[in-house]
Amino acid sequence: MSQSPAPDILRCAYMEIVVTDLAASRKFYVDTLGLVVTYEDENAIYLRTYEEFIHHNLILRKGPVAAVAAFSYRVRSPQDLDLAEEFYRARGCEVRRNPNGFVRGIGDSVRVQDPLGFPYEFFYEVEHRPRLAWSYDIHIPGALVRLDHFNQITPDVPRAVAYMENLGFRTTEDIRDSEGTVYAAWMRRKPTVHDTAMTGGDGPRMHHIAFATHEKHNIIAICDKLGALRESDRIERGPGRHGVSNAFYLYLRDPDGHRVEIYTQDYYTGDPDNPLVSWDVHDNQRRDWWGTPVVPSWYRDGSRVLDLDGEPVPLVERREESELAQTIGADGFSYTRPDDGESMPEWKQGEYKLGNQL
Amino acid sequence: MSQSPAPDILRCAYMEIVVTDLAASRKFYVDTLGLVVTYEDENAIYLRTYEEFIHHNLILRKGPVAAVAAFSYRVRSPQDLDLAEEFYRARGCEVRRNPNGFVRGIGDSVRVQDPLGFPYEFFYEVEHRPRLAWSYDIHIPGALVRLDHFNQITPDVPRAVAYMENLGFRTTEDIRDSEGTVYAAWMRRKPTVHDTAMTGGDGPRMHHIAFATHEKHNIIAICDKLGALRESDRIERGPGRHGVSNAFYLYLRDPDGHRVEIYTQDYYTGDPDNPLVSWDVHDNQRRDWWGTPVVPSWYRDGSRVLDLDGEPVPLVERREESELAQTIGADGFSYTRPDDGESMPEWKQGEYKLGNQL
Amino acid sequence: MSQSPAPDILRCAYMEIVVTDLAASRKFYVDTLGLVVTYEDENAIYLRTYEEFIHHNLILRKGPVAAVAAFSYRVRSPQDLDLAEEFYRARGCEVRRNPNGFVRGIGDSVRVQDPLGFPYEFFYEVEHRPRLAWSYDIHIPGALVRLDHFNQITPDVPRAVAYMENLGFRTTEDIRDSEGTVYAAWMRRKPTVHDTAMTGGDGPRMHHIAFATHEKHNIIAICDKLGALRESDRIERGPGRHGVSNAFYLYLRDPDGHRVEIYTQDYYTGDPDNPLVSWDVHDNQRRDWWGTPVVPSWYRDGSRVLDLDGEPVPLVERREESELAQTIGADGFSYTRPDDGESMPEWKQGEYKLGNQL
Amino acid sequence: MSQSPAPDILRCAYMEIVVTDLAASRKFYVDTLGLVVTYEDENAIYLRTYEEFIHHNLILRKGPVAAVAAFSYRVRSPQDLDLAEEFYRARGCEVRRNPNGFVRGIGDSVRVQDPLGFPYEFFYEVEHRPRLAWSYDIHIPGALVRLDHFNQITPDVPRAVAYMENLGFRTTEDIRDSEGTVYAAWMRRKPTVHDTAMTGGDGPRMHHIAFATHEKHNIIAICDKLGALRESDRIERGPGRHGVSNAFYLYLRDPDGHRVEIYTQDYYTGDPDNPLVSWDVHDNQRRDWWGTPVVPSWYRDGSRVLDLDGEPVPLVERREESELAQTIGADGFSYTRPDDGESMPEWKQGEYKLGNQL
């Protein structure tokens, strides 16, 4: 099985999501976040970031149930599609190929339901569109310049990591405990911290899609704009600084509850011996470098994913410890200083006890 | 009483605080926050910001109980000290004058216990020190460039506002409810949103002292540094954007629990008809423009203040509604969109119900 | 003469400029710089900044010759207009008063041709407009948030300073040489580095009007946008850091050649003993802290001003040394390190010799 | 010749430069720019950036003549060193291999004098050092976080491009004229705009080495610090926005005249069909998006390079048109708007005529 060589994946390229109210989603992604419309009709909107030159980074498709229809990766050459087919057939997965593409702007493509249950797509052929990097006359204060990564929820993180490493991904960071349980792992093809991450939980579900800005103030501008629009309740978590990835972040929820991260300034990971960074699940600076507690919905919620026939994929429950329980739940604890154990300033204990009551 | 004219106050100038562990406080204010040492000995440290030209903006004085010894304002001329004496004597307040100053670097000064119980100081004479605005070789990423304001906790906000307006302050913003209860008011002499604010609660207590940075990234740099030092639990609230003042903020707690705000980018208020901005206590964007809930300790905690003999001033309980109860407490509610009432996204209700259980 | 007390001036409030092509000016000030239109018709456009609450900060009026019709200041009370009238009549100046205002949105006003030949206006009554500080949904990356200052060209700077000090202004910084010649002076009412500056040269002319942004990246965004619009030749000088004022700056030229500065982050100057900062005319960090040479047009060009009948005021030649000649002209020199004299890196001498040939 | 396959190069990794005054260079690179010292003795200093995990990104080696001893690239595996040897031997180049490395911290290495005369190095084995990305307690305002690229001067750019493409590099952008002359080309391995660029001129010489910051304000902080140190004459050009690469930049000259660029925010180029961006040599926004003229020294000066015996490599003169002459020299012209030809605002013509007299 592991003999079938992996396709040479360049990067995460786009996500296709199903939204229930296309107008509401357009308002969020186009009017508020400022993604650029490459194409739209009454059923779908194709969007890209300012620095993208391929046709799209996000498709909003109207449908009855909010879900993810495809996590799509670009490969290095047309021949890699044959490798993708073989790779997944060897793993007993459902595989479909469409020489004309499953969506607009994309040519010959392979879609699979992968071993974890996710709808993955691979393509090389794609229409080009103008890269708007220099079009500062149309940039907004919160300009989204690149698609950065996906994040997926899956019950068995080590199994997911093993599969993805066979697919050619490398792990850059992870969250573990002293018992050996792995709670999450970050995996990359392009030399950033990740093209996708595997987050432990009932799955398959999509945790979030992340777009990059150039600077931190761009992310703050998005928050400020949401406040001005009286849409601040779209902000789920942040802005803050991640421990994992060292990036500055913000999490939003779109009108269907799909989670969108805005992200900036992680680091170069392209060397083969790039050091793995492992975080202790009890380190409360792992997910937020400033120790800001993660809200429960962030751990809890995710978007369902669709199989190749468009049906929701059934969930498999996570059997191992949940990160939520380990750190802010009933039995959980976390620390700021490793040797302090649970100590924290007296004034702060009220809030943390509260965390324990969730 | 109202006939005795007020001294012409220029601005809040410095605060004198009592700290229980001078070395720990030095580590926080000097090594971490980077305030500039003007003078120090075994009992006290005098600190200033990079753009200050007067002797100090903060005194850390070693003592047995953490408290505030003085809220000090600079007046326009030596003659204003006579006016200050008369103003407070006419109000039956304890007034003391020291032609040599109560602290180093300051000359002729008046200290009073004001009608609200706070130790207020007024001075004009002061030693100059080099303004380090251009000394970029010693600036740090989180450079504190000015003292911006104080914030005081007092039980009866309208009474406090009336007194402060007699003292020549103007109200720029406040928080109210439809019943007419005032929860907080922002008051200025220099043309920013405030030199001090009156926050409703058991008082007299000091809520915080605030220093300004030039840009938002400077505030983020302070958070990042606290994370690197594994001192992220000094962060109590934020960073975020205030609704009131429109400034970007961060709240820290020093080793004694004194609260320090880092603040940037409010607006010019110097015209006499500068419009008052009134916020509804139920508007959840009033204290954080992005709707981030305020942590309970921020409402609850404050520093005791000392009388002119150095004894803690007894607290008077607030009788009116508390902002905490009105907005996140048992009976409270808050809204993002005024006409939505309590509606909010389903995914967020968990957290907000939680807020209701505090 | 000096007995007639000065009106109590709050701040520079707006400038009225004559432009020859209203559509071209609208494109620049509204479409490119993003100033907010308060009112417009076929003859004039009234503009304000995002944080302003008075009717306007700039009037573009269509006319045959590009010029400045008014430098307008707001005073503290209606009574200050009487003081303004007396102040200027005592100086033999042409004084006109219009209880209905000379322009829209402004009530009772005094206009004078001041002793230096400039058309100065004073007013208190003004219509309010919404302060758009919180309207982040309409802010652009290069958001202009306040009018900061004017800058005037006049032949005799010490004479101008003496007059302005009688008018209640204070000098915060200046440029001098060891012979005592004063080349420029910065003067303030509000507690920033200036409400206006006096620049030595043939006058009366207007050197520039300056708007403030919150952060440095906002200024860079304006440059980037001008590049995207292929209007980069509107940039005359900068962006850079001033020595004088310590602010970050950019100079643009509008379609008529009127100079506009974008400016951010000077310091508080409101104390009566605020230290004067004097710069040596030969210090090449005085006008740009990074030593970037000032372009000759910046020294050379300025906008003509109109008298109260709308006629251009004749120019008076400067008799003293010009700053251009002192520093980059034929006989000039400048230094980076005071004791180095003219030494500089060998690789840089080519450019500086060039400067000497101008 | 083209059959010998290229080594798989990951990225530019470090440069070894000879400096004549090690203490002066240390002051510049360590005290001012804040590069992190990995190792130093009386003959050499090894430096790295905050986000680097390999031993060094820059070696300062004391020597009699300022020059570049090595442009060093990291390859994907030890085996790539054999390919490198063969690749260069097939081209008749001087090749040396040292299994213990030519410098500290690096293992088995190949050094060659390449077909253009440059001393190129390839290595895989390297000691790791802590990545200081999270060490915000020691970051400075102008933090250099990565080595970004080299830039080389060579007389025949198309020849250089052909050789580098054989070596596996891809061209992302170039500068050309309508006659087909190529003035410069940007070439990458890692998916940024470049790992090195080929600039037309007498060569082989090193044009610059570039380090990256996270944000634009970090670059401004370096300028501000140089001003505070009265070292502003180390700034040769900028800060500004490049047209080519879309990055924000600053050029400095070290105590020996070696040129250092500080650079931030170019774009992802990792797809095989990444569109080439070609700029017209007459477009004055190609090198500075804001149209700021490039200073002559920037075109003129470069550092000599050493052969494998440490002797300066003789220069070969460029025979084609120089970019300096084409755009700012005697016969040159440049435009802001392609269809405007040489038109520009009247006020600006003085300076541009000046440009023509260089």
CSV table of C-alpha atoms in Angstrom, one decimal, chain A residues 216 220 223-224 227-228 230 232-233 235-236 239 241 248 253 283 285 289-291 296-297 300-301 336-337 345 347-348 351 354 358, chain B residues 216 220 223-224 227-228 230 232-233 235-236 239 241 248 253 283 285 289-291 296-297 300-301 336-337 345 347-348 351 354 358:
chain,number,residue,atom,x,y,z
A,216,LYS,CA,-1.3,42.3,12.3
A,220,ILE,CA,-7.4,44.2,13.8
A,223,CYS,CA,-12.4,43.2,13.9
A,224,ASP,CA,-13.0,47.0,13.8
A,227,GLY,CA,-17.8,46.2,15.2
A,228,ALA,CA,-18.8,49.0,12.9
A,230,ARG,CA,-22.6,45.5,14.4
A,232,SER,CA,-19.0,41.6,16.2
A,233,ASP,CA,-20.7,38.4,17.2
A,235,ILE,CA,-15.8,36.9,16.1
A,236,GLU,CA,-15.5,33.6,17.9
A,239,PRO,CA,-7.4,38.2,17.9
A,241,ARG,CA,-1.0,35.1,19.0
A,248,PHE,CA,-1.2,36.2,14.9
A,253,ARG,CA,-17.9,32.2,12.0
A,283,ASP,CA,0.7,24.5,28.5
A,285,GLN,CA,0.3,29.3,25.9
A,289,TRP,CA,0.7,32.7,23.5
A,290,TRP,CA,-0.8,35.2,25.9
A,291,GLY,CA,-2.7,32.6,27.9
A,296,PRO,CA,-15.5,26.0,24.3
A,297,SER,CA,-17.3,26.5,20.9
A,300,ARG,CA,-16.7,21.8,20.0
A,301,ASP,CA,-18.0,23.0,16.7
A,336,THR,CA,1.6,29.3,32.4
A,337,ARG,CA,4.9,28.3,34.0
A,345,PRO,CA,-2.5,35.0,40.5
A,347,TRP,CA,-7.3,37.6,41.1
A,348,LYS,CA,-7.4,35.2,38.2
A,351,GLU,CA,-12.2,32.9,36.0
A,354,LEU,CA,-15.2,29.1,36.1
A,358,LEU,CA,-17.9,24.2,31.8
B,216,LYS,CA,-1.3,48.9,18.0
B,220,ILE,CA,0.8,43.4,20.8
B,223,CYS,CA,1.7,40.6,25.1
B,224,ASP,CA,4.3,38.7,23.0
B,227,GLY,CA,4.4,35.2,26.7
B,228,ALA,CA,8.1,34.8,26.1
B,230,ARG,CA,6.0,33.1,30.8
B,232,SER,CA,1.2,35.8,30.2
B,233,ASP,CA,-1.0,35.6,33.3
B,235,ILE,CA,-2.7,39.9,31.1
B,236,GLU,CA,-6.1,40.4,32.6
B,239,PRO,CA,-5.8,43.4,23.7
B,241,ARG,CA,-10.6,47.9,20.9
B,248,PHE,CA,-6.9,50.0,21.3
B,253,ARG,CA,-1.9,43.4,36.6
B,283,ASP,CA,-24.5,47.5,24.3
B,285,GLN,CA,-19.6,46.8,22.1
B,289,TRP,CA,-15.9,47.1,20.2
B,290,TRP,CA,-15.5,43.5,19.1
B,291,GLY,CA,-18.0,42.2,21.7
B,296,PRO,CA,-15.3,39.6,36.0
B,297,SER,CA,-12.1,40.5,37.8
B,300,ARG,CA,-14.4,43.5,40.6
B,301,ASP,CA,-10.9,44.4,41.6
B,336,THR,CA,-24.7,43.4,19.6
B,337,ARG,CA,-27.5,44.8,17.5
B,345,PRO,CA,-25.6,33.0,17.0
B,347,TRP,CA,-23.0,28.6,18.6
B,348,LYS,CA,-22.3,31.5,20.9
B,351,GLU,CA,-20.7,30.9,26.3
B,354,LEU,CA,-22.2,30.8,31.0
B,358,LEU,CA,-21.3,34.1,36.9
